[in-house]
């Protein structure tokens, strides 16, 4: 086993520096937001889609577009509106009179990095079309099915404070996102640096530092990052505790309507592997699971009416779970 870990560590040391190069290049444009940039890289490595929640103006769009420029990937920003149609996302058949036949016109979903801006402004059919493409990694136009390019990553944003004219994502669809990130305000020092760079300084254009092929090779290594049996049992216990808190001596049964689905166990493992890879490690530790836990579980736990009435948030429930379940 030690020999296998050593060989895996060599692979990690070979491929992990690409994330350092991306982080450095993104840092030339984005001030602070280390948490956001790190999680974007984890989503890229774990091959999972991300839901970003935060007020406007926090560089969510800029972070994603900058990442795409660094990775030499095709980037598409889709602005969702209440009058959008599924064909606006996936594409449609266009009639050509000169040939007297229909030809496919592919929609903006055919890109490597998709920023789905204000996804909660789109009606249910449009949300469904996007989420189906996310899940199946393919789109059907007419009678033909087209695979989406690799890597393929959707980053959807929603505004948590403005609810007029919005269509909240159903819980079953939100569950398809690997991570839900809560993006916060910058510190005073970071905001001063933003002011100096954007309002006074010259704009900086990031350079291509990584090819898409390198990302796909790095993903293969991430998939093999070692997860010990005890860590797997720890992950399953955490997810099970969100469903049956009383089984672990946690008096929260009346605060949780629904716990996390089995997707949480899968995604918690994958993101912990990606986080370990980001830190140049060939194995997952319980600490990696704790770091990624809130982002994986945040949108998978439904509070009860009692929890809402008492002002107990999902973050409080997650904290209680991690404080209760004993780490190996």
Tab-separated table of C-alpha atoms in Angstrom:
chain	number	residue	atom	x	y	z
A	1	UNK	CA	0.000	0.000	0.000
A	2	UNK	CA	2.836	2.418	0.907
A	3	UNK	CA	4.409	1.748	-2.467
A	4	UNK	CA	1.111	2.527	-4.231
A	5	UNK	CA	0.715	5.766	-2.277
A	6	UNK	CA	4.286	6.786	-3.157
A	7	UNK	CA	3.635	6.196	-6.858
A	8	UNK	CA	0.361	8.124	-6.609
A	9	UNK	CA	2.116	10.958	-4.779
A	10	UNK	CA	4.547	11.261	-7.693
A	11	UNK	CA	1.602	11.566	-10.081
A	12	UNK	CA	0.010	14.208	-7.865
A	13	UNK	CA	3.268	16.178	-7.727
A	14	UNK	CA	3.416	16.006	-11.512
A	15	UNK	CA	-0.118	17.250	-12.225
A	16	UNK	CA	-1.112	19.390	-9.187
A	17	UNK	CA	1.137	22.377	-10.106
A	18	UNK	CA	-1.272	23.231	-12.943
A	19	UNK	CA	-3.725	24.440	-10.274
A	20	UNK	CA	-1.012	26.633	-8.756
A	21	UNK	CA	-0.407	28.180	-12.172
A	22	UNK	CA	-4.120	28.844	-12.653
A	23	UNK	CA	-4.482	30.334	-9.144
A	24	UNK	CA	-1.522	32.643	-9.706
A	25	UNK	CA	-2.834	33.835	-13.070
A	26	UNK	CA	-6.392	34.351	-11.778
A	27	UNK	CA	-4.903	36.325	-8.864
A	28	UNK	CA	-3.574	38.901	-11.338
A	29	UNK	CA	-7.182	39.841	-12.128
A	30	UNK	CA	-9.218	38.823	-9.057
A	31	UNK	CA	-8.445	40.417	-5.691
A	32	UNK	CA	-9.021	38.110	-2.715
A	33	UNK	CA	-11.913	35.638	-3.195
A	34	UNK	CA	-9.515	32.774	-2.405
A	35	UNK	CA	-12.451	30.626	-1.279
A	36	UNK	CA	-14.335	31.189	-4.565
A	37	UNK	CA	-11.326	30.550	-6.816
A	38	UNK	CA	-10.328	27.443	-4.831
A	39	UNK	CA	-13.826	25.978	-5.076
A	40	UNK	CA	-13.989	26.712	-8.821
A	41	UNK	CA	-10.794	24.694	-9.245
A	42	UNK	CA	-12.208	21.889	-7.094
A	43	UNK	CA	-15.351	21.800	-9.270
A	44	UNK	CA	-13.126	21.666	-12.349
A	45	UNK	CA	-11.082	18.790	-10.921
A	46	UNK	CA	-14.038	16.843	-9.477
A	47	UNK	CA	-16.093	17.330	-12.662
A	48	UNK	CA	-19.046	18.821	-10.804
A	49	UNK	CA	-21.284	21.830	-11.352
A	50	UNK	CA	-21.418	24.745	-8.916
A	51	UNK	CA	-24.205	27.007	-7.677
A	52	UNK	CA	-22.971	30.450	-6.594
A	53	UNK	CA	-25.058	32.535	-4.244
A	54	UNK	CA	-24.161	36.117	-3.436
A	55	UNK	CA	-25.199	39.712	-3.950
A	56	UNK	CA	-24.293	41.403	-7.266
A	57	UNK	CA	-20.834	42.896	-7.750
A	58	UNK	CA	-18.723	40.247	-6.000
A	59	UNK	CA	-16.727	39.274	-9.140
A	60	UNK	CA	-18.557	35.984	-9.664
A	61	UNK	CA	-18.814	36.492	-13.439
A	62	UNK	CA	-15.281	37.894	-13.670
A	63	UNK	CA	-13.843	34.936	-11.723
A	64	UNK	CA	-15.437	32.393	-14.061
A	65	UNK	CA	-14.491	34.207	-17.280
A	66	UNK	CA	-10.910	34.701	-16.004
A	67	UNK	CA	-10.650	30.998	-15.171
A	68	UNK	CA	-11.813	30.132	-18.703
A	69	UNK	CA	-9.137	32.399	-20.222
A	70	UNK	CA	-6.418	30.774	-18.103
A	71	UNK	CA	-7.492	27.255	-19.101
A	72	UNK	CA	-7.802	27.891	-22.850
A	73	UNK	CA	-11.439	26.856	-22.665
A	74	UNK	CA	-14.490	28.163	-24.498
A	75	UNK	CA	-16.547	30.367	-22.172
A	76	UNK	CA	-20.229	31.281	-22.553
A	77	UNK	CA	-22.276	33.551	-20.335
A	78	UNK	CA	-26.021	32.939	-20.480
A	79	UNK	CA	-28.198	35.646	-18.949
A	80	UNK	CA	-31.430	34.022	-17.813
A	81	UNK	CA	-34.657	35.996	-18.157
A	82	UNK	CA	-38.350	35.186	-17.536
A	83	UNK	CA	-39.054	35.098	-21.298
A	84	UNK	CA	-36.226	32.655	-22.143
A	85	UNK	CA	-36.991	29.431	-24.027
A	86	UNK	CA	-35.216	26.037	-23.823
A	87	UNK	CA	-34.008	26.471	-27.431
A	88	UNK	CA	-32.180	29.656	-26.340
A	89	UNK	CA	-29.939	27.390	-24.243
A	90	UNK	CA	-29.640	24.130	-26.157
A	91	UNK	CA	-30.117	25.265	-29.762
A	92	UNK	CA	-32.694	24.492	-32.434
A	93	UNK	CA	-33.245	23.447	-36.052
A	94	UNK	CA	-33.076	26.248	-38.632
A	95	UNK	CA	-34.715	25.889	-42.049
A	96	UNK	CA	-32.489	26.716	-45.026
A	97	UNK	CA	-34.636	27.539	-48.105
A	98	UNK	CA	-31.762	27.098	-50.571
A	99	UNK	CA	-31.235	23.463	-49.512
A	100	UNK	CA	-34.857	22.913	-48.453
A	101	UNK	CA	-33.769	21.191	-45.243
A	102	UNK	CA	-33.388	21.851	-41.523
A	103	UNK	CA	-29.895	22.243	-40.080
A	104	UNK	CA	-28.983	22.310	-36.387
A	105	UNK	CA	-27.848	25.530	-34.796
A	106	UNK	CA	-26.151	24.711	-31.500
A	107	UNK	CA	-26.929	26.897	-28.515
A	108	UNK	CA	-24.542	28.516	-26.000
A	109	UNK	CA	-24.554	25.345	-23.865
A	110	UNK	CA	-21.896	23.969	-26.255
A	111	UNK	CA	-18.916	25.404	-24.405
A	112	UNK	CA	-16.450	24.260	-21.735
A	113	UNK	CA	-17.335	26.742	-19.013
A	114	UNK	CA	-20.914	28.007	-18.788
A	115	UNK	CA	-21.922	30.861	-16.537
A	116	UNK	CA	-25.682	30.590	-16.037
A	117	UNK	CA	-26.367	34.051	-14.658
A	118	UNK	CA	-29.397	34.405	-12.360
A	119	UNK	CA	-30.691	30.919	-13.067
A	120	UNK	CA	-33.643	31.531	-10.737
A	121	UNK	CA	-34.990	34.148	-13.190
A	122	UNK	CA	-35.660	31.501	-15.847
A	123	UNK	CA	-38.967	29.573	-16.035
A	124	UNK	CA	-39.084	25.868	-15.132
A	125	UNK	CA	-38.733	24.541	-18.716
A	126	UNK	CA	-35.529	26.480	-19.287
A	127	UNK	CA	-34.079	25.445	-15.912
A	128	UNK	CA	-34.971	21.841	-16.743
A	129	UNK	CA	-33.262	22.019	-20.158
A	130	UNK	CA	-30.054	23.296	-18.567
A	131	UNK	CA	-30.096	20.797	-15.714
A	132	UNK	CA	-30.757	17.896	-18.096
A	133	UNK	CA	-27.733	18.913	-20.169
A	134	UNK	CA	-25.678	19.123	-16.954
A	135	UNK	CA	-26.709	15.618	-15.925
A	136	UNK	CA	-26.553	13.821	-19.285
A	137	UNK	CA	-23.584	15.766	-20.731
A	138	UNK	CA	-25.403	15.754	-24.063
A	139	UNK	CA	-28.111	17.703	-25.900
A	140	UNK	CA	-30.715	16.495	-28.395
A	141	UNK	CA	-31.631	18.841	-31.243
A	142	UNK	CA	-34.325	17.401	-33.492
A	143	UNK	CA	-33.592	13.679	-33.854
A	144	UNK	CA	-29.841	13.943	-33.239
A	145	UNK	CA	-28.007	13.830	-29.915
A	146	UNK	CA	-24.780	15.803	-29.595
A	147	UNK	CA	-22.212	15.257	-26.824
A	148	UNK	CA	-21.099	18.342	-24.927
A	149	UNK	CA	-17.389	19.251	-24.981
A	150	UNK	CA	-14.904	18.181	-22.300
A	151	UNK	CA	-14.260	19.609	-19.804
A	152	UNK	CA	-17.829	20.821	-19.242
A	153	UNK	CA	-18.649	22.828	-16.151
A	154	UNK	CA	-21.763	24.880	-15.338
A	155	UNK	CA	-21.529	27.642	-12.787
A	156	UNK	CA	-24.945	29.046	-11.989
A	157	UNK	CA	-25.539	32.214	-9.971
A	158	UNK	CA	-28.594	33.280	-8.041
A	159	UNK	CA	-29.293	36.456	-6.130
A	160	UNK	CA	-30.367	35.655	-2.551
A	161	UNK	CA	-31.981	39.018	-1.790
A	162	UNK	CA	-34.171	39.807	-4.799
A	163	UNK	CA	-37.133	37.468	-5.142
A	164	UNK	CA	-39.465	39.400	-7.455
A	165	UNK	CA	-39.894	37.716	-10.832
A	166	UNK	CA	-37.888	34.652	-9.831
A	167	UNK	CA	-38.562	30.934	-10.136
A	168	UNK	CA	-36.764	29.182	-7.256
A	169	UNK	CA	-35.017	25.964	-8.235
A	170	UNK	CA	-36.818	22.835	-6.962
A	171	UNK	CA	-34.877	20.904	-4.324
A	172	UNK	CA	-34.487	17.863	-6.610
A	173	UNK	CA	-32.814	20.044	-9.246
A	174	UNK	CA	-30.615	21.946	-6.804
A	175	UNK	CA	-29.322	18.523	-5.694
A	176	UNK	CA	-27.646	18.121	-9.096
A	177	UNK	CA	-25.109	20.801	-8.241
A	178	UNK	CA	-22.020	19.353	-6.615
A	179	UNK	CA	-21.322	22.498	-4.583
A	180	UNK	CA	-23.286	25.497	-3.416
A	181	UNK	CA	-21.017	28.404	-2.546
A	182	UNK	CA	-21.946	31.354	-0.391
A	183	UNK	CA	-19.846	34.239	-1.719
A	184	UNK	CA	-19.211	37.051	0.748
A	185	UNK	CA	-17.958	40.635	0.672
A	186	UNK	CA	-14.224	41.435	0.438
A	187	UNK	CA	-12.324	42.831	3.435
A	188	UNK	CA	-11.533	46.558	3.632
A	189	UNK	CA	-7.935	45.899	2.538
A	190	UNK	CA	-9.086	43.810	-0.423
A	191	UNK	CA	-11.640	46.430	-1.443
A	192	UNK	CA	-8.932	49.109	-1.407
A	193	UNK	CA	-6.810	46.899	-3.666
A	194	UNK	CA	-9.819	46.417	-5.982
A	195	UNK	CA	-10.213	50.188	-6.131
A	196	UNK	CA	-6.544	50.673	-7.023
A	197	UNK	CA	-6.618	47.995	-9.705
A	198	UNK	CA	-9.974	48.646	-11.360
A	199	UNK	CA	-10.748	52.331	-10.845
A	200	UNK	CA	-7.215	53.683	-11.136
A	201	UNK	CA	-4.927	51.028	-12.643
A	202	UNK	CA	-4.832	49.548	-16.141
A	203	UNK	CA	-6.902	46.402	-16.795
A	204	UNK	CA	-4.941	43.130	-16.705
A	205	UNK	CA	-5.601	40.353	-19.209
A	206	UNK	CA	-4.823	36.834	-17.969
A	207	UNK	CA	-2.701	34.495	-20.081
A	208	UNK	CA	-3.356	30.907	-21.071
A	209	UNK	CA	-1.358	28.781	-18.626
A	210	UNK	CA	-3.077	25.370	-18.975
A	211	UNK	CA	-4.502	23.398	-21.887
A	212	UNK	CA	-7.833	21.554	-21.628
A	213	UNK	CA	-5.992	18.256	-22.175
A	214	UNK	CA	-3.934	18.882	-19.018
A	215	UNK	CA	-7.145	19.373	-17.023
A	216	UNK	CA	-8.499	16.022	-18.218
A	217	UNK	CA	-5.228	14.246	-17.325
A	218	UNK	CA	-5.212	15.869	-13.882
A	219	UNK	CA	-8.790	14.676	-13.337
A	220	UNK	CA	-7.671	11.087	-13.856
A	221	UNK	CA	-5.144	11.501	-11.041
A	222	UNK	CA	-7.756	13.104	-8.773
A	223	UNK	CA	-10.019	10.098	-9.343
A	224	UNK	CA	-7.295	7.834	-7.899
A	225	UNK	CA	-6.484	9.921	-4.800
A	226	UNK	CA	-6.586	7.398	-1.953
A	227	UNK	CA	-9.592	7.359	0.383
A	228	UNK	CA	-9.159	5.102	3.408
A	229	UNK	CA	-12.045	2.844	4.462
A	230	UNK	CA	-12.324	4.722	7.786
A	231	UNK	CA	-12.673	8.034	5.931
A	232	UNK	CA	-15.395	6.521	3.719
A	233	UNK	CA	-17.303	5.382	6.807
A	234	UNK	CA	-16.845	8.866	8.288
A	235	UNK	CA	-18.388	10.433	5.162
A	236	UNK	CA	-21.345	8.039	5.222
A	237	UNK	CA	-21.879	8.700	8.955
A	238	UNK	CA	-21.962	12.471	8.356
A	239	UNK	CA	-24.560	12.148	5.593
A	240	UNK	CA	-26.613	9.657	7.627
A	241	UNK	CA	-26.500	12.029	10.612
A	242	UNK	CA	-28.249	14.704	8.529
A	243	UNK	CA	-31.156	12.254	8.088
A	244	UNK	CA	-31.267	10.675	11.555
A	245	UNK	CA	-29.544	13.038	13.999
A	246	UNK	CA	-30.954	11.183	17.036
A	247	UNK	CA	-29.004	8.039	16.034
A	248	UNK	CA	-25.868	9.995	16.918
A	249	UNK	CA	-27.221	11.591	20.081
A	250	UNK	CA	-27.943	14.885	18.306
A	251	UNK	CA	-31.311	16.388	19.245
A	252	UNK	CA	-32.164	17.885	15.866
A	253	UNK	CA	-34.813	15.523	14.455
A	254	UNK	CA	-37.469	18.238	14.747
A	255	UNK	CA	-35.225	20.745	12.913
A	256	UNK	CA	-34.637	18.722	9.744
A	257	UNK	CA	-37.404	17.869	7.256
A	258	UNK	CA	-35.131	16.047	4.829
A	259	UNK	CA	-31.480	15.099	5.126
A	260	UNK	CA	-28.868	14.834	2.389
A	261	UNK	CA	-29.273	12.338	-0.471
A	262	UNK	CA	-26.732	9.639	-1.433
A	263	UNK	CA	-25.350	12.167	-3.939
A	264	UNK	CA	-23.917	13.966	-0.900
A	265	UNK	CA	-21.748	10.943	-0.002
A	266	UNK	CA	-20.483	10.666	-3.585
A	267	UNK	CA	-19.791	14.380	-3.966
A	268	UNK	CA	-18.230	14.710	-0.518
A	269	UNK	CA	-15.762	11.975	-1.472
A	270	UNK	CA	-15.000	13.474	-4.901
A	271	UNK	CA	-14.519	17.020	-3.600
A	272	UNK	CA	-12.355	15.797	-0.698
A	273	UNK	CA	-10.159	14.025	-3.266
A	274	UNK	CA	-9.957	17.222	-5.336
A	275	UNK	CA	-9.133	19.285	-2.237
A	276	UNK	CA	-6.350	16.856	-1.269
A	277	UNK	CA	-5.021	17.098	-4.847
A	278	UNK	CA	-5.138	20.905	-4.619
A	279	UNK	CA	-2.960	20.631	-1.496
A	280	UNK	CA	-0.540	18.274	-3.357
A	281	UNK	CA	-1.573	15.193	-1.353
A	282	UNK	CA	-2.277	11.698	-2.665
A	283	UNK	CA	-4.650	10.765	0.155
A	284	UNK	CA	-7.780	12.200	1.798
A	285	UNK	CA	-7.841	13.187	5.481
A	286	UNK	CA	-10.912	13.743	7.703
A	287	UNK	CA	-9.971	17.445	7.683
A	288	UNK	CA	-10.498	17.553	3.900
A	289	UNK	CA	-14.009	16.189	4.443
A	290	UNK	CA	-14.694	18.857	7.089
A	291	UNK	CA	-13.495	21.639	4.783
A	292	UNK	CA	-15.717	20.547	1.887
A	293	UNK	CA	-18.702	19.461	4.034
A	294	UNK	CA	-20.594	22.789	4.215
A	295	UNK	CA	-20.358	23.418	0.447
A	296	UNK	CA	-21.628	19.914	-0.376
A	297	UNK	CA	-24.377	19.786	2.266
A	298	UNK	CA	-25.603	23.399	2.270
A	299	UNK	CA	-28.265	22.845	-0.415
A	300	UNK	CA	-29.112	19.262	0.498
A	301	UNK	CA	-30.611	19.754	3.950
A	302	UNK	CA	-34.164	21.053	4.239
A	303	UNK	CA	-34.992	22.754	7.525
A	304	UNK	CA	-38.305	22.192	9.286
A	305	UNK	CA	-40.738	24.987	10.077
A	306	UNK	CA	-39.604	24.775	13.702
A	307	UNK	CA	-35.990	25.492	12.676
A	308	UNK	CA	-37.085	28.479	10.591
A	309	UNK	CA	-39.232	29.800	13.453
A	310	UNK	CA	-36.341	29.475	15.896
A	311	UNK	CA	-33.907	31.136	13.472
A	312	UNK	CA	-31.710	28.037	13.175
A	313	UNK	CA	-29.976	28.011	9.803
A	314	UNK	CA	-28.647	25.150	7.684
A	315	UNK	CA	-25.096	26.188	8.606
A	316	UNK	CA	-25.959	25.663	12.301
A	317	UNK	CA	-27.273	22.159	11.542
A	318	UNK	CA	-24.153	21.276	9.523
A	319	UNK	CA	-21.929	22.564	12.330
A	320	UNK	CA	-23.841	20.410	14.802
A	321	UNK	CA	-23.402	17.333	12.592
A	322	UNK	CA	-19.634	17.773	12.264
A	323	UNK	CA	-19.266	18.500	15.985
A	324	UNK	CA	-21.173	15.295	16.802
A	325	UNK	CA	-19.863	12.688	14.345
A	326	UNK	CA	-16.479	11.491	15.547
A	327	UNK	CA	-13.665	11.740	13.009
A	328	UNK	CA	-11.326	8.749	12.555
